[in-house]
């Protein structure tokens, strides 16, 4: 699944120009014959923040409420450390051999293939692309919830709470899908930096609003709610307490999951300095910023509501006023999701198109691009590829249909994310690093890495178990194509 094929592909995946490129050191081409990469630590940070700070942030107050004042913040901090550390291990494996001049691994799967062999490549591929596919569906559902929240808050305001304001999610999912069909025609990961920047700005917008409302709520009563051990027995049963604690761990680990696209982000970076140094800097910046926001939003949300903390601070109606500020926050969430959808889906798009180009190398349907004039300032023409148009459109339609059929799919996404954390964020980076750096078996370093991997796998299993319990509860009231809010 993509062992060496990536070396043959131009930045625009449907072309092969490796036979006619300038030598290494050219002003226009990198050492692998591809067009010069232009990414920096700041563009990489924008990609990471766009991927990491999502609507999951607004559920961290609920997660903190389940775990309490000790375990909640501790879990947020520890998982940030683990994510940062394993991300630096993976960043060192972008090139095989010499960290500055070795063979590039263009994708996560290429890094696994170069170090761990074909069987683990297949396992990694299934987990990675299932996660990316699941995120696309989850984002469709989350965007529709935020759009409905805007409509519903305005309805509540106009009727002064007398109208129940039941709203169907279907038209909002269709609107979100139409936007994604348009943006999905952007050919490559390195051309969506502006989308990531917009997404990052939107992330800070709605998270700042959620944080500000939490602080205001605490200041209003001059009291920090909550307890050291989290939601009290009585409010929930002992069994519910256990399952909710596991589910809270799932929410936290899912909130930090971006390693599945880390190598693809790193492949957009220019050098010198070496891509690993730039990526480590970007990882430190982005993980530090996201952890700060996670801590503040999670803690102040819990302090404001205690045991009654909603699953989502902005769409769960923990806050009702000022309604216009909530509308701004939810619009920002929608814009963020429109952009972040592309950040997650580009690696999946590229994989399918690369595989098709390898299997049918002479097909004009797959390889030919048409230049279409555009009236957009700064864009003289748009490159249209028929495979890209058809396949990506069908992909978006499929995610919309599944989102409408299974409105509880966000819980499935959490299950995939929790499972993926143990494998994609920890296990595979650790194993790749051990092989690439030739760390001796049973050495102190080897043992430490194995203990870290095993511990995170146990946590992932607990998180998956808790998420399954939440899924069972959602299935009790499941009605396909009848989602309302």
Coordinates of C-alpha atoms in Angstrom, one line a residue:
X1 CA 0.0 0.0 0.0
X2 CA 2.2 2.8 -1.3
X3 CA 5.6 1.4 -0.4
X4 CA 7.7 3.2 -3.0
X5 CA 5.2 4.7 -5.3
X6 CA 5.2 8.1 -3.6
X7 CA 8.7 8.7 -5.0
X8 CA 7.3 8.8 -8.5
X9 CA 4.6 11.3 -7.9
X10 CA 4.8 15.0 -8.5
X11 CA 3.3 17.4 -6.0
X12 CA 0.1 17.2 -8.0
X13 CA -0.5 13.5 -7.5
X14 CA -1.8 12.6 -10.9
X15 CA 1.4 13.5 -12.7
X16 CA 4.8 11.8 -13.0
X17 CA 7.6 14.2 -13.8
X18 CA 10.4 12.5 -12.1
X19 CA 12.1 11.7 -15.4
X20 CA 12.4 15.4 -16.4
X21 CA 13.4 17.4 -13.4
X22 CA 16.3 19.6 -12.4
X23 CA 19.2 18.1 -10.4
X24 CA 19.3 18.4 -6.6
X25 CA 20.2 22.0 -5.6
X26 CA 18.0 23.6 -8.3
X27 CA 16.2 26.7 -7.4
X28 CA 12.9 25.3 -8.5
X29 CA 13.2 21.6 -7.3
X30 CA 14.0 19.8 -4.1
X31 CA 16.4 16.9 -3.8
X32 CA 13.8 14.4 -4.8
X33 CA 12.9 16.1 -8.0
X34 CA 9.7 17.7 -6.8
X35 CA 8.8 21.3 -6.9
X36 CA 10.3 23.3 -4.0
X37 CA 8.3 22.9 -0.8
X38 CA 7.4 26.2 0.8
X39 CA 6.0 25.3 4.2
X40 CA 7.3 26.8 7.4
X41 CA 6.9 26.1 11.1
X42 CA 4.0 28.6 11.1
X43 CA 2.1 26.9 8.2
X44 CA 2.7 23.5 9.8
X45 CA 1.5 24.9 13.2
X46 CA -1.7 26.2 11.4
X47 CA -2.3 22.7 9.9
X48 CA -1.9 21.1 13.3
X49 CA -4.0 23.6 15.1
X50 CA -6.7 23.3 12.4
X51 CA -6.7 19.5 13.0
X52 CA -6.4 19.5 16.8
X53 CA -8.5 22.4 18.1
X54 CA -11.9 21.3 16.9
X55 CA -15.4 21.0 18.4
X56 CA -13.9 18.3 20.7
X57 CA -12.4 21.2 22.7
X58 CA -16.0 22.1 23.8
X59 CA -16.5 18.6 25.2
X60 CA -13.5 18.8 27.4
X61 CA -15.4 20.6 30.2
X62 CA -17.7 17.5 30.3
X63 CA -14.7 15.2 30.3
X64 CA -13.2 17.2 33.2
X65 CA -16.5 16.9 35.0
X66 CA -16.4 13.1 34.8
X67 CA -12.8 12.9 36.1
X68 CA -12.7 15.7 38.6
X69 CA -10.3 18.5 39.5
X70 CA -7.3 16.1 40.0
X71 CA -7.6 13.5 37.2
X72 CA -9.1 15.8 34.6
X73 CA -6.3 18.5 34.3
X74 CA -3.7 15.8 34.9
X75 CA -5.0 13.7 32.0
X76 CA -5.0 16.8 29.7
X77 CA -1.4 17.6 30.6
X78 CA -0.1 14.0 30.4
X79 CA -1.6 13.3 27.0
X80 CA -0.2 16.6 25.7
X81 CA 3.3 15.4 26.8
X82 CA 2.8 12.0 25.2
X83 CA 1.5 13.5 22.0
X84 CA 4.4 15.9 21.8
X85 CA 7.0 13.3 22.5
X86 CA 5.7 10.7 20.1
X87 CA 5.3 13.4 17.4
X88 CA 9.0 14.3 17.7
X89 CA 9.8 10.6 17.3
X90 CA 7.7 10.4 14.1
X91 CA 9.2 13.7 12.9
X92 CA 12.7 12.1 13.0
X93 CA 11.4 9.3 10.7
X94 CA 10.4 11.6 7.8
X95 CA 13.7 10.7 6.2
X96 CA 15.1 7.2 6.3
X97 CA 18.8 7.2 7.1
X98 CA 20.4 10.6 7.3
X99 CA 17.9 13.1 8.9
X100 CA 18.9 15.9 6.4
X101 CA 19.6 14.0 3.1
X102 CA 18.0 10.5 3.5
X103 CA 15.1 9.1 1.4
X104 CA 11.9 11.0 2.1
X105 CA 8.8 9.2 3.4
X106 CA 5.9 11.2 1.9
X107 CA 3.1 9.7 3.9
X108 CA 2.6 8.1 7.3
X109 CA 2.3 4.7 5.5
X110 CA 5.6 5.3 3.7
X111 CA 7.3 5.8 7.0
X112 CA 5.8 2.5 8.3
X113 CA 6.7 0.7 5.0
X114 CA 10.3 1.8 5.1
X115 CA 10.8 0.5 8.7
X116 CA 8.2 -2.1 9.7
X117 CA 7.3 -4.2 6.7
X118 CA 4.3 -4.9 4.5
X119 CA 1.9 -6.5 7.0
X120 CA 2.1 -3.5 9.4
X121 CA 1.6 -1.2 6.5
X122 CA -1.7 -2.8 5.8
X123 CA -2.8 -2.5 9.4
X124 CA -1.7 1.1 9.6
X125 CA -3.4 1.9 6.3
X126 CA -6.7 0.5 7.4
X127 CA -6.6 2.3 10.8
X128 CA -5.4 5.6 9.4
X129 CA -7.9 5.9 6.5
X130 CA -10.8 4.6 8.6
X131 CA -10.0 7.4 11.1
X132 CA -9.8 10.0 8.3
X133 CA -13.1 8.8 6.8
X134 CA -14.7 8.8 10.2
X135 CA -13.6 12.3 11.0
X136 CA -15.1 13.5 7.7
X137 CA -18.5 12.0 8.7
X138 CA -18.1 13.3 12.3
X139 CA -17.3 16.8 11.0
X140 CA -20.4 16.8 8.8
X141 CA -22.6 16.0 11.9
X142 CA -20.8 18.5 14.1
X143 CA -21.2 21.3 11.5
X144 CA -24.9 20.6 11.2
X145 CA -25.3 20.7 15.0
X146 CA -23.7 24.1 15.2
X147 CA -25.8 25.4 12.3
X148 CA -28.9 24.2 14.0
X149 CA -27.8 25.7 17.3
X150 CA -27.7 29.2 15.6
X151 CA -31.2 28.7 14.2
X152 CA -32.4 27.3 17.5
X153 CA -30.9 30.0 19.7
X154 CA -32.5 32.7 17.5
X155 CA -35.8 30.8 17.6
X156 CA -35.6 30.6 21.5
X157 CA -34.8 34.3 21.6
X158 CA -37.7 35.3 19.3
X159 CA -40.3 33.1 21.2
X160 CA -38.8 33.8 24.6
X161 CA -38.5 30.0 25.2
X162 CA -42.1 29.2 24.4
X163 CA -41.3 27.4 21.1
X164 CA -39.5 24.0 21.3
X165 CA -37.8 24.9 18.0
X166 CA -37.3 21.4 16.7
X167 CA -35.1 21.5 13.6
X168 CA -34.0 18.9 11.1
X169 CA -30.3 18.5 10.4
X170 CA -30.7 17.3 6.8
X171 CA -30.6 20.7 5.0
X172 CA -27.6 21.8 7.0
X173 CA -25.7 18.6 6.2
X174 CA -26.5 19.2 2.5
X175 CA -25.2 22.8 2.7
X176 CA -22.0 21.6 4.4
X177 CA -21.6 18.9 1.8
X178 CA -22.0 21.4 -1.1
X179 CA -19.1 23.5 0.4
X180 CA -16.9 20.5 0.8
X181 CA -17.5 19.4 -2.8
X182 CA -16.2 22.8 -3.9
X183 CA -13.2 22.9 -1.6
X184 CA -12.3 19.2 -2.3
X185 CA -11.2 20.2 -5.8
X186 CA -8.1 21.9 -4.3
X187 CA -5.5 19.4 -5.7
X188 CA -2.9 19.1 -3.0
X189 CA -2.1 19.3 0.8
X190 CA 0.4 22.1 0.2
X191 CA -2.3 24.3 -1.4
X192 CA -4.6 24.3 1.6
X193 CA -2.4 26.3 3.9
X194 CA -4.8 29.3 3.7
X195 CA -7.6 27.0 4.7
X196 CA -5.6 25.9 7.7
X197 CA -4.9 29.5 8.7
X198 CA -8.6 30.3 8.5
X199 CA -9.5 27.2 10.5
X200 CA -6.9 28.1 13.2
X201 CA -8.3 31.7 13.5
X202 CA -11.9 30.2 13.8
X203 CA -10.6 27.8 16.4
X204 CA -9.3 30.6 18.6
X205 CA -12.5 32.5 18.0
X206 CA -15.0 30.0 19.3
X207 CA -12.7 28.6 22.0
X208 CA -12.1 32.1 23.3
X209 CA -15.8 32.7 23.4
X210 CA -16.4 29.5 25.2
X211 CA -13.6 30.3 27.7
X212 CA -14.9 33.9 28.2
X213 CA -18.5 32.7 28.9
X214 CA -17.1 30.1 31.4
X215 CA -15.1 32.8 33.2
X216 CA -18.1 35.1 33.2
X217 CA -20.3 32.4 34.7
X218 CA -17.7 31.8 37.5
X219 CA -17.3 35.5 38.1
X220 CA -21.1 35.9 38.4
X221 CA -21.4 33.5 41.3
X222 CA -17.8 33.9 42.6
X223 CA -17.8 30.2 43.1
X224 CA -15.8 27.3 41.5
X225 CA -18.2 24.3 41.2
X226 CA -17.1 20.7 41.0
X227 CA -15.2 18.3 43.2
X228 CA -11.8 16.6 43.3
X229 CA -13.3 13.3 42.1
X230 CA -15.7 14.6 39.5
X231 CA -19.5 14.0 39.0
X232 CA -20.9 12.6 42.2
X233 CA -22.5 9.2 42.8
X234 CA -26.2 10.0 43.0
X235 CA -26.2 12.3 40.0
X236 CA -25.0 9.1 38.2
X237 CA -24.8 5.5 39.3
X238 CA -21.5 3.8 40.1
X239 CA -21.6 1.9 36.8
X240 CA -22.3 5.1 34.9
X241 CA -19.5 6.8 36.7
X242 CA -17.0 4.2 35.5
X243 CA -18.2 4.2 31.9
X244 CA -18.3 8.0 31.8
X245 CA -14.8 8.2 33.1
X246 CA -13.6 5.9 30.3
X247 CA -15.5 7.9 27.8
X248 CA -13.9 11.1 29.1
X249 CA -10.5 9.6 28.5
X250 CA -11.6 8.9 25.0
X251 CA -12.6 12.5 24.5
X252 CA -9.3 13.7 25.7
X253 CA -7.1 11.4 23.6
X254 CA -9.3 12.1 20.6
X255 CA -8.7 15.8 21.1
X256 CA -5.0 15.3 20.7
X257 CA -5.1 13.0 17.7
X258 CA -3.3 14.5 14.7
X259 CA -0.3 12.1 14.3
X260 CA -2.1 10.3 11.5
X261 CA -1.5 13.4 9.2
X262 CA 1.8 14.5 10.7
X263 CA 4.1 13.1 8.0
X264 CA 1.9 14.5 5.3
X265 CA 2.2 18.0 7.0
X266 CA 5.9 17.5 7.3
X267 CA 6.2 16.8 3.6
X268 CA 5.1 20.4 2.9
X269 CA 8.1 21.9 4.7
X270 CA 11.0 23.6 3.0
X271 CA 14.6 22.9 4.0
X272 CA 17.1 23.9 5.3
X273 CA 16.8 23.7 8.2
X274 CA 16.0 20.0 8.2
X275 CA 12.3 19.1 8.1
X276 CA 12.5 17.3 11.4
X277 CA 13.8 20.5 13.2
X278 CA 11.0 22.6 11.7
X279 CA 8.4 20.0 12.5
X280 CA 9.5 19.7 16.1
X281 CA 9.2 23.4 16.5
X282 CA 5.8 23.5 14.9
X283 CA 4.7 20.6 17.2
X284 CA 5.9 22.4 20.3
X285 CA 4.1 25.6 19.3
X286 CA 0.8 23.9 18.4
X287 CA 0.7 21.4 21.3
X288 CA 1.6 24.2 23.8
X289 CA -1.2 26.5 22.4
X290 CA -3.8 23.7 22.2
X291 CA -3.0 22.4 25.7
X292 CA -3.4 25.9 27.2
X293 CA -6.8 26.3 25.5
X294 CA -7.8 22.8 26.5
X295 CA -6.9 23.4 30.2
X296 CA -8.7 26.8 30.3
X297 CA -11.9 25.7 28.5
X298 CA -12.1 22.4 30.3
X299 CA -11.5 23.8 33.8
X300 CA -13.5 27.0 33.5
X301 CA -16.4 25.1 31.9
X302 CA -16.4 22.6 34.8
X303 CA -16.0 25.4 37.3
X304 CA -19.1 27.1 35.8
X305 CA -21.5 24.1 35.8
X306 CA -20.1 21.4 38.0
X307 CA -22.1 18.1 37.8
X308 CA -24.4 19.8 35.2
X309 CA -21.7 20.5 32.7
X310 CA -23.1 19.9 29.2
X311 CA -21.4 17.7 26.6
X312 CA -20.8 20.8 24.4
X313 CA -20.5 24.3 26.0
X314 CA -21.9 26.1 22.9
X315 CA -24.4 23.8 21.4
X316 CA -25.5 22.0 24.6
X317 CA -27.1 25.3 25.8
X318 CA -25.1 25.5 28.9
X319 CA -25.2 29.2 28.0
X320 CA -28.3 31.0 26.5
X321 CA -27.1 34.6 26.4
X322 CA -25.9 36.7 24.9
X323 CA -27.4 34.7 22.0
X324 CA -25.6 36.8 19.3
X325 CA -22.3 35.9 20.8
X326 CA -23.2 32.2 20.8
X327 CA -24.2 32.6 17.1
X328 CA -20.8 34.0 16.3
X329 CA -19.1 31.1 18.1
X330 CA -21.2 28.5 16.3
X331 CA -20.6 30.2 12.9
X332 CA -16.9 30.1 13.7
X333 CA -17.2 26.3 14.4
X334 CA -18.9 25.8 11.1
X335 CA -16.2 27.7 9.2
X336 CA -13.5 25.8 11.1
X337 CA -15.1 22.5 10.2
X338 CA -15.4 23.4 6.5
X339 CA -11.7 24.0 6.4
X340 CA -10.5 21.2 8.8
X341 CA -12.5 18.6 6.7
X342 CA -10.0 19.3 3.9
X343 CA -7.0 19.1 6.2
X344 CA -8.0 15.6 7.2
X345 CA -9.3 14.3 3.9
X346 CA -6.4 15.4 1.6
X347 CA -4.2 12.4 2.6
X348 CA -7.0 10.0 1.8
X349 CA -7.8 11.8 -1.5
X350 CA -4.1 11.6 -2.5
X351 CA -3.8 7.9 -1.6
X352 CA -6.8 6.9 -3.8
X353 CA -5.6 9.1 -6.7
X354 CA -2.0 7.8 -6.5
X355 CA -3.2 4.2 -6.4
X356 CA -5.4 4.8 -9.4
X357 CA -2.5 6.4 -11.3
X358 CA -0.3 3.4 -10.6
X359 CA -2.8 0.8 -11.7
X360 CA -3.9 2.7 -14.9
X361 CA -0.8 4.7 -15.9
X362 CA -2.1 5.5 -19.4
X363 CA -5.7 6.6 -18.5
X364 CA -6.5 10.2 -19.5
X365 CA -9.5 10.1 -17.2
X366 CA -7.0 9.7 -14.3
X367 CA -4.0 11.7 -15.4
X368 CA -5.1 14.5 -17.7
X369 CA -5.8 18.0 -16.3
X370 CA -7.7 20.8 -18.0
X371 CA -7.0 24.5 -17.4
X372 CA -10.2 26.4 -16.8
X373 CA -10.1 30.2 -16.7
X374 CA -11.5 31.7 -13.4
X375 CA -12.7 35.2 -12.6
X376 CA -11.2 35.0 -9.1
X377 CA -8.4 37.6 -8.5
X378 CA -5.0 36.0 -8.1
X379 CA -6.2 32.7 -9.8
X380 CA -5.7 32.9 -13.6
X381 CA -6.9 29.4 -14.2
X382 CA -8.1 26.3 -12.3
X383 CA -6.7 22.8 -13.0
X384 CA -9.6 20.3 -13.4
X385 CA -9.0 16.6 -13.3
X386 CA -12.0 14.3 -14.0
X387 CA -11.0 11.6 -11.6
X388 CA -10.5 14.2 -8.8
X389 CA -13.9 15.7 -9.7
X390 CA -15.8 12.5 -9.7
X391 CA -14.1 10.6 -6.9
X392 CA -14.0 13.4 -4.4
X393 CA -17.6 14.4 -5.1
X394 CA -18.8 10.9 -4.5
X395 CA -16.7 10.7 -1.3
X396 CA -18.3 13.8 0.1
X397 CA -21.8 12.6 -0.9
X398 CA -21.1 9.3 0.9
X399 CA -20.1 11.1 4.1
X400 CA -23.3 13.1 4.0
X401 CA -25.5 10.0 3.5
X402 CA -23.8 8.2 6.4
X403 CA -24.1 11.3 8.6
X404 CA -27.9 11.5 7.8
X405 CA -28.4 7.8 8.3
X406 CA -26.4 7.6 11.5
X407 CA -26.5 10.9 13.4
X408 CA -24.9 9.2 16.4
X409 CA -21.7 8.6 14.3
X410 CA -19.8 11.1 16.3
X411 CA -19.6 8.4 19.0
X412 CA -18.2 6.0 16.4
X413 CA -15.6 8.7 15.5
X414 CA -14.5 8.8 19.2
X415 CA -14.1 5.0 19.2
X416 CA -11.9 5.2 16.1
X417 CA -10.0 8.1 17.6
X418 CA -9.4 6.4 20.9
X419 CA -8.3 3.2 19.1
X420 CA -6.1 5.2 16.7
X421 CA -4.4 7.1 19.6
X422 CA -2.8 3.9 21.0
X423 CA -1.7 2.7 17.6
X424 CA -1.2 5.8 15.3
X425 CA -0.1 8.3 17.9
X426 CA 2.1 6.0 20.1
X427 CA 2.7 2.4 18.9
X428 CA 3.7 3.0 15.3
X429 CA 5.9 6.1 16.0
X430 CA 7.6 4.2 18.8
X431 CA 8.2 1.1 16.6
X432 CA 9.4 3.2 13.6
X433 CA 11.8 5.1 15.8
X434 CA 13.2 2.0 17.4
X435 CA 13.9 0.4 14.0
X436 CA 15.3 3.6 12.3
X437 CA 17.6 4.5 15.2
X438 CA 18.6 0.9 15.8
X439 CA 17.9 1.0 19.5
X440 CA 19.1 -2.3 21.1
X441 CA 16.5 -4.6 22.4
X442 CA 16.2 -4.6 26.2
X443 CA 18.2 -1.4 26.5
X444 CA 16.9 1.2 28.9
X445 CA 15.6 3.3 26.0
X446 CA 13.9 0.3 24.4
X447 CA 12.2 -0.7 27.6
X448 CA 11.0 2.9 28.3
X449 CA 9.5 3.2 24.9
X450 CA 7.8 -0.2 25.2
X451 CA 6.3 0.7 28.6
X452 CA 5.0 3.9 27.2
X453 CA 3.4 2.1 24.2
X454 CA 1.8 -0.6 26.4
X455 CA 0.4 2.0 28.9
X456 CA -1.2 4.1 26.1
X457 CA -2.6 0.9 24.5
X458 CA -4.3 0.1 27.8
X459 CA -5.7 3.6 28.1
X460 CA -7.0 3.4 24.5
X461 CA -8.8 0.1 25.3
X462 CA -10.4 1.7 28.3
X463 CA -11.5 4.7 26.2
X464 CA -12.9 2.5 23.5
X465 CA -14.9 0.6 26.1
X466 CA -16.4 3.7 27.5
X467 CA -17.2 5.0 24.0
X468 CA -19.0 1.8 23.2
X469 CA -21.1 2.2 26.3
X470 CA -22.1 5.7 25.0
X471 CA -22.9 4.2 21.6
X472 CA -25.2 1.6 23.1
X473 CA -27.1 4.5 24.9
X474 CA -27.4 6.4 21.6
X475 CA -28.7 3.4 19.7
X476 CA -31.7 3.1 22.1
X477 CA -33.2 6.3 20.5
X478 CA -31.8 5.8 17.0
X479 CA -34.0 6.8 14.1
X480 CA -32.3 6.9 10.7
X481 CA -32.7 10.0 8.6
X482 CA -34.8 11.6 11.4
X483 CA -32.2 13.6 13.2
X484 CA -33.5 16.7 14.8
X485 CA -32.2 19.1 17.4

